[in-house]
Amino acid sequence: MLVVTKACDTKKSRIHTFFSLQEALEYLTNHPEEERKILIQPGKYREQVTVSVPGVEIMGTSSNAAKDTIITYGLAAREILKDGRKRGTFRTYTFFIDADDVTLRNLTIENSAGPGPVSGQCIALYADGDRLTLDSCRLLGWMDTLFTAPLPPKEIETNGFIGPKQFAARRDTCQYYKDCYIEGEVDFIFGGATAYFENCTIYSKDIKQDVNGYVTAPSTPEGKKYGYVMEGCRFISNCPDQTVYLGRPWREWGKVVLLRCEIGPHIKSEGWDDWGKEQAHSRSFFAEYHCTGPGSALSARPVWCHELDEKEAEEYRKENVVYWLGTERKR
C-alpha cells in the first residue's frame, strides 16, 4: 500500500514513494516545483487527511476504479473528548479539502463511525474548496456524509461550528461532482456551496425509522443565485417506500434543483420538508424538472416547491451555466 507522486522534470522522471497520503501532501507543500499529482495504489488507508495544496490532483490507479482505493476513518460527533466536550460535527471529517482547484478521481472516502442515531453526525468529506472536482468517487457514511462549505454565517447553538473553519471568513465555492456514488441517511449532502451533481447515484440508507432521512440540507447564502443542482442523478435506497425526503432547508435560503433525475419509491410523496421554517416557503427554492420513477410524482409536493418549465430548466443546465465550474471567475 503505497502513495506515489511523480516529479515534473523535463530532464528526467522521478518518482517519490510515500506510505500515507498525508505524507505525500506534506511533501508537495514543501516542494512547490513538483507536479501536483498524487497516484494512490489500491488499498485501504486508515488516516485523517487534510489537503492544503492548491491545484493538486489525487487519483486512485486501480482498474476497478474507486472501490479498490479507500481512505477511511471513524470519528463521531457524539464522542466525548478529554476536555469534556463532544467532538461535534465539523471535527469528524475523514478527508478535509482546504484548498482551491483540487481534483479527486477514482477514490472512496469513508467515515466508518456508524449510524447517526448512535454516532451523531460523521463527515466523510469536508469540501471547502473552490473549483473543486470529484470524478468517479464514492463517499460513504451515514449522517452528514458530504459537507459542501461554506458554513452558514451564524451558529444556532453555541460552538455548533467548532472545527477548522469555525471563525474563518465565509466565501463562495463552486464544486462539481461527476459520476459519483454518495450514500447516507439524514442530511447527508449539506452546506452552502454551489454544487453541480451530474449522473451521480445517491443512496439513502435504512435506519429503521418512520422517517429514514433527508438527502439534502442546503444552507445556500442569502442572495446567492444557485445552490445544489442535480442532473441525471439516481435516487436509490434500501429503505421502505415513502420514508425519505429529498431535502430540507438547513438555512431558510436553501436551494436545490433536480433535472431529469430518477427518483425511487423510498421518497415520500411530499418530496420536500420545510424543517419547521415557515419563512423558507418564500425564501428557499426547491424545484424539479422532468424527473422519472415512482418517487417523482408532483401531485403531493408542497405548494412552495416548484415545477420548472423548459425555459426555466435551461438556466440550470451545466453547459449553459459556466458559473458551475468557475470558468469565468478569476483565481
XYZ file of C-alpha atoms in Angstrom:
331
model
C 0.000 0.000 0.000
C 1.986 2.965 -1.273
C 1.233 6.517 -2.304
C 3.216 7.804 -5.286
C 3.720 11.302 -6.672
C 5.590 11.962 -9.890
C 8.002 14.850 -10.300
C 7.599 17.335 -13.119
C 11.106 17.441 -14.595
C 11.903 17.903 -18.282
C 15.301 16.228 -17.930
C 14.351 13.102 -16.052
C 11.363 11.456 -14.456
C 11.499 10.951 -10.702
C 9.050 9.009 -8.595
C 8.640 9.696 -4.892
C 7.044 6.984 -2.818
C 5.214 7.542 0.463
C 3.396 5.369 2.940
C 0.464 7.706 3.553
C -1.465 10.265 1.592
C -0.818 12.949 4.195
C 2.932 12.404 3.890
C 2.722 12.902 0.130
C 0.696 16.096 0.560
C 3.215 17.490 3.038
C 5.988 16.768 0.547
C 4.178 18.766 -2.151
C 3.649 21.625 0.283
C 7.418 21.804 0.819
C 8.286 21.274 -2.864
C 6.070 23.559 -4.970
C 8.226 22.866 -8.051
C 6.870 19.302 -8.244
C 3.955 18.245 -10.414
C 0.888 18.356 -8.203
C -0.322 14.877 -8.931
C -0.624 12.008 -6.452
C -1.335 8.462 -7.624
C -2.619 6.053 -4.991
C -2.162 2.330 -5.359
C -5.094 0.053 -4.419
C -5.555 -0.478 -0.715
C -7.385 0.645 2.380
C -5.691 3.624 4.032
C -6.806 4.472 7.543
C -5.929 8.122 8.062
C -7.454 11.547 8.568
C -6.382 13.677 5.627
C -6.099 17.448 5.163
C -5.473 18.796 1.653
C -3.992 22.299 1.709
C -2.137 22.102 -1.627
C -3.995 24.109 -4.304
C -4.251 22.598 -7.754
C -3.436 19.054 -6.680
C -4.937 16.011 -8.409
C -5.309 12.877 -6.294
C -6.175 9.726 -8.194
C -6.679 6.047 -7.493
C -4.892 3.839 -10.024
C -6.994 0.675 -9.766
C -8.690 -0.765 -12.829
C -11.672 -1.392 -10.525
C -11.949 2.368 -10.018
C -12.883 3.753 -6.617
C -13.809 0.506 -4.867
C -10.184 -0.617 -4.592
C -8.742 2.606 -3.166
C -10.298 3.586 0.153
C -9.450 6.405 2.555
C -11.264 5.674 5.813
C -11.523 6.986 9.355
C -14.190 6.762 12.054
C -14.620 9.893 14.175
C -18.086 10.579 15.624
C -19.747 13.812 16.675
C -21.000 12.353 19.963
C -17.581 11.234 21.136
C -16.592 12.945 24.401
C -13.088 14.405 24.247
C -10.591 14.994 27.055
C -11.944 18.500 27.705
C -15.356 17.019 28.461
C -16.987 18.371 25.303
C -18.377 16.448 22.375
C -16.276 16.339 19.237
C -19.053 17.953 17.202
C -19.889 17.629 13.537
C -17.075 19.575 11.917
C -14.167 17.778 13.570
C -15.306 14.320 12.409
C -14.117 14.524 8.804
C -12.081 11.776 7.216
C -10.964 13.984 4.310
C -10.742 17.785 4.525
C -10.127 19.845 1.401
C -8.925 23.316 2.383
C -7.584 24.489 -0.975
C -8.847 25.553 -4.401
C -8.650 23.768 -7.770
C -8.394 20.307 -6.201
C -9.423 17.227 -8.222
C -10.170 13.765 -6.830
C -10.637 10.758 -9.108
C -11.396 7.074 -8.527
C -11.312 7.235 -4.730
C -13.540 6.072 -1.897
C -13.718 8.356 1.131
C -15.458 6.849 4.137
C -16.462 7.790 7.652
C -16.941 4.436 9.375
C -18.245 5.693 12.751
C -21.733 4.296 12.185
C -25.396 5.322 12.048
C -26.493 8.759 13.151
C -28.774 7.593 15.965
C -25.681 6.135 17.682
C -22.719 8.220 16.484
C -24.310 11.527 15.515
C -23.015 13.487 12.548
C -19.959 11.919 10.911
C -18.481 13.702 7.893
C -16.626 11.698 5.249
C -15.661 14.652 3.019
C -15.402 18.242 4.257
C -15.142 20.112 0.956
C -14.021 23.710 1.459
C -12.501 24.281 -1.949
C -13.457 26.466 -4.881
C -13.401 24.943 -8.385
C -13.331 21.523 -6.748
C -13.952 18.445 -8.930
C -14.813 14.913 -7.840
C -14.908 12.426 -10.694
C -15.980 8.797 -10.213
C -15.580 8.875 -6.444
C -17.523 7.140 -3.669
C -18.477 8.994 -0.482
C -19.611 6.634 2.274
C -21.152 7.484 5.608
C -24.398 7.844 7.492
C -25.457 11.238 8.857
C -23.795 14.288 7.210
C -21.606 12.324 4.771
C -20.695 15.258 2.476
C -20.307 18.844 3.686
C -20.042 21.390 0.887
C -18.654 24.523 2.555
C -19.109 27.362 3.366
C -20.674 27.205 6.782
C -23.713 29.411 7.409
C -22.919 32.896 8.739
C -24.052 32.125 12.283
C -24.367 29.165 14.619
C -27.731 28.309 16.122
C -26.111 26.515 19.064
C -23.014 27.770 20.881
C -19.915 26.087 19.388
C -22.111 24.348 16.853
C -19.448 25.017 14.215
C -16.419 24.118 16.325
C -13.785 22.858 13.919
C -11.153 24.023 11.433
C -13.197 26.818 9.797
C -15.346 27.936 12.716
C -14.036 31.518 12.641
C -12.947 31.700 9.006
C -14.485 34.212 6.637
C -17.325 32.682 4.651
C -16.734 32.657 0.899
C -18.450 31.326 -2.195
C -17.335 27.966 -3.532
C -18.237 26.113 -6.723
C -17.966 22.325 -6.709
C -18.563 19.676 -9.387
C -19.432 16.037 -8.708
C -19.493 13.758 -11.764
C -20.386 10.045 -11.840
C -20.054 9.800 -8.064
C -21.756 7.498 -5.571
C -22.879 9.176 -2.346
C -24.592 7.352 0.493
C -26.019 8.280 3.873
C -29.185 8.843 5.855
C -30.005 12.216 7.461
C -28.884 15.434 5.704
C -26.050 13.567 4.031
C -25.398 16.225 1.384
C -25.380 19.584 3.144
C -23.829 23.044 3.120
C -23.697 26.378 1.358
C -21.730 25.704 -1.832
C -22.881 25.993 -5.395
C -22.572 22.315 -6.294
C -23.431 20.559 -9.533
C -24.048 16.803 -9.357
C -24.035 15.105 -12.752
C -25.016 11.457 -13.261
C -24.453 10.637 -9.595
C -26.011 7.750 -7.668
C -27.434 8.891 -4.343
C -28.211 6.087 -1.915
C -30.355 6.512 1.211
C -29.612 4.002 3.992
C -32.290 2.422 6.142
C -32.064 3.313 9.853
C -35.410 1.688 10.747
C -37.209 4.958 11.479
C -40.591 6.252 10.338
C -38.598 8.969 8.578
C -35.335 7.397 7.441
C -33.709 10.601 6.373
C -33.284 13.641 4.176
C -30.963 13.547 1.173
C -30.051 17.240 1.023
C -29.858 20.049 3.571
C -28.683 23.190 1.741
C -27.661 26.360 3.533
C -27.341 28.473 0.400
C -26.367 32.021 1.429
C -28.933 34.761 1.013
C -28.605 36.390 -2.390
C -26.683 33.515 -3.982
C -28.172 32.531 -7.326
C -27.510 28.796 -7.224
C -27.356 26.118 -4.557
C -27.418 22.407 -5.449
C -28.286 21.246 -8.964
C -28.596 17.533 -9.619
C -28.881 16.464 -13.240
C -29.402 12.885 -14.404
C -28.900 11.523 -10.892
C -30.420 8.304 -9.488
C -32.002 8.341 -6.030
C -31.996 4.744 -4.786
C -32.288 3.060 -1.393
C -32.817 0.006 0.771
C -35.411 1.973 2.787
C -39.120 1.128 2.799
C -41.309 3.099 0.449
C -42.321 6.624 1.442
C -39.767 7.085 4.263
C -37.192 9.576 2.893
C -37.382 13.255 1.921
C -35.424 14.707 -0.985
C -34.320 17.569 1.221
C -34.970 20.335 3.705
C -33.503 23.817 4.221
C -30.696 23.844 6.815
C -30.981 27.602 6.462
C -34.028 29.382 5.093
C -32.449 30.399 1.749
C -31.529 26.817 0.767
C -31.790 25.894 -2.917
C -31.984 22.504 -4.691
C -32.963 21.840 -8.312
C -33.429 18.361 -9.788
C -33.203 17.928 -13.565
C -34.191 14.655 -15.250
C -33.416 12.573 -12.174
C -34.669 9.057 -11.464
C -36.408 9.011 -8.101
C -37.105 5.738 -6.301
C -40.149 4.687 -4.251
C -38.399 5.411 -0.945
C -39.016 9.124 -1.487
C -42.114 10.472 0.244
C -44.856 11.833 -1.964
C -44.354 15.280 -0.377
C -40.754 15.173 -1.552
C -39.540 18.144 0.486
C -39.748 19.209 4.143
C -39.537 22.770 5.491
C -37.686 21.825 8.740
C -40.236 23.934 10.619
C -39.051 27.097 8.852
C -42.176 28.798 7.587
C -40.089 31.651 6.169
C -38.423 29.112 3.888
C -41.697 28.803 1.986
C -40.963 32.131 0.340
C -37.164 32.277 0.638
C -35.930 28.798 -0.276
C -36.096 27.276 -3.750
C -36.784 23.573 -4.264
C -37.638 22.620 -7.835
C -37.892 19.654 -10.203
C -37.946 19.184 -13.952
C -38.848 16.051 -15.960
C -37.883 13.580 -13.247
C -38.987 9.956 -13.535
C -39.555 6.964 -11.278
C -42.017 6.039 -8.518
C -40.997 8.950 -6.290
C -41.213 11.648 -8.953
C -44.951 12.393 -8.949
C -45.528 16.080 -8.238
C -49.180 15.992 -7.221
C -48.477 15.892 -3.462
C -45.491 18.245 -3.403
C -45.861 21.311 -1.131
C -47.228 24.459 -2.776
C -43.938 26.250 -2.009
C -41.994 23.846 -4.231
C -41.691 24.432 -7.960
C -42.102 22.534 -11.208
C -39.814 24.131 -13.779
C -40.844 24.631 -17.363
C -38.366 24.076 -20.187
C -37.217 27.674 -20.310
C -36.631 27.799 -16.555
C -34.787 24.469 -16.597
C -32.431 25.712 -19.314
C -30.855 28.115 -16.852
C -29.728 25.238 -14.641
C -28.068 23.065 -17.285
C -24.338 22.811 -16.874
C -23.445 23.662 -20.456
C -25.364 26.943 -20.173
C -24.173 27.990 -16.726
C -20.402 28.400 -16.822
C -20.546 29.574 -13.217
C -20.624 25.945 -12.066
C -17.043 25.276 -12.986
C -15.794 28.762 -12.246
C -14.546 29.270 -15.809
C -15.411 32.956 -15.799
C -14.140 33.725 -12.314
C -10.534 34.688 -11.797
C -8.455 32.688 -9.347
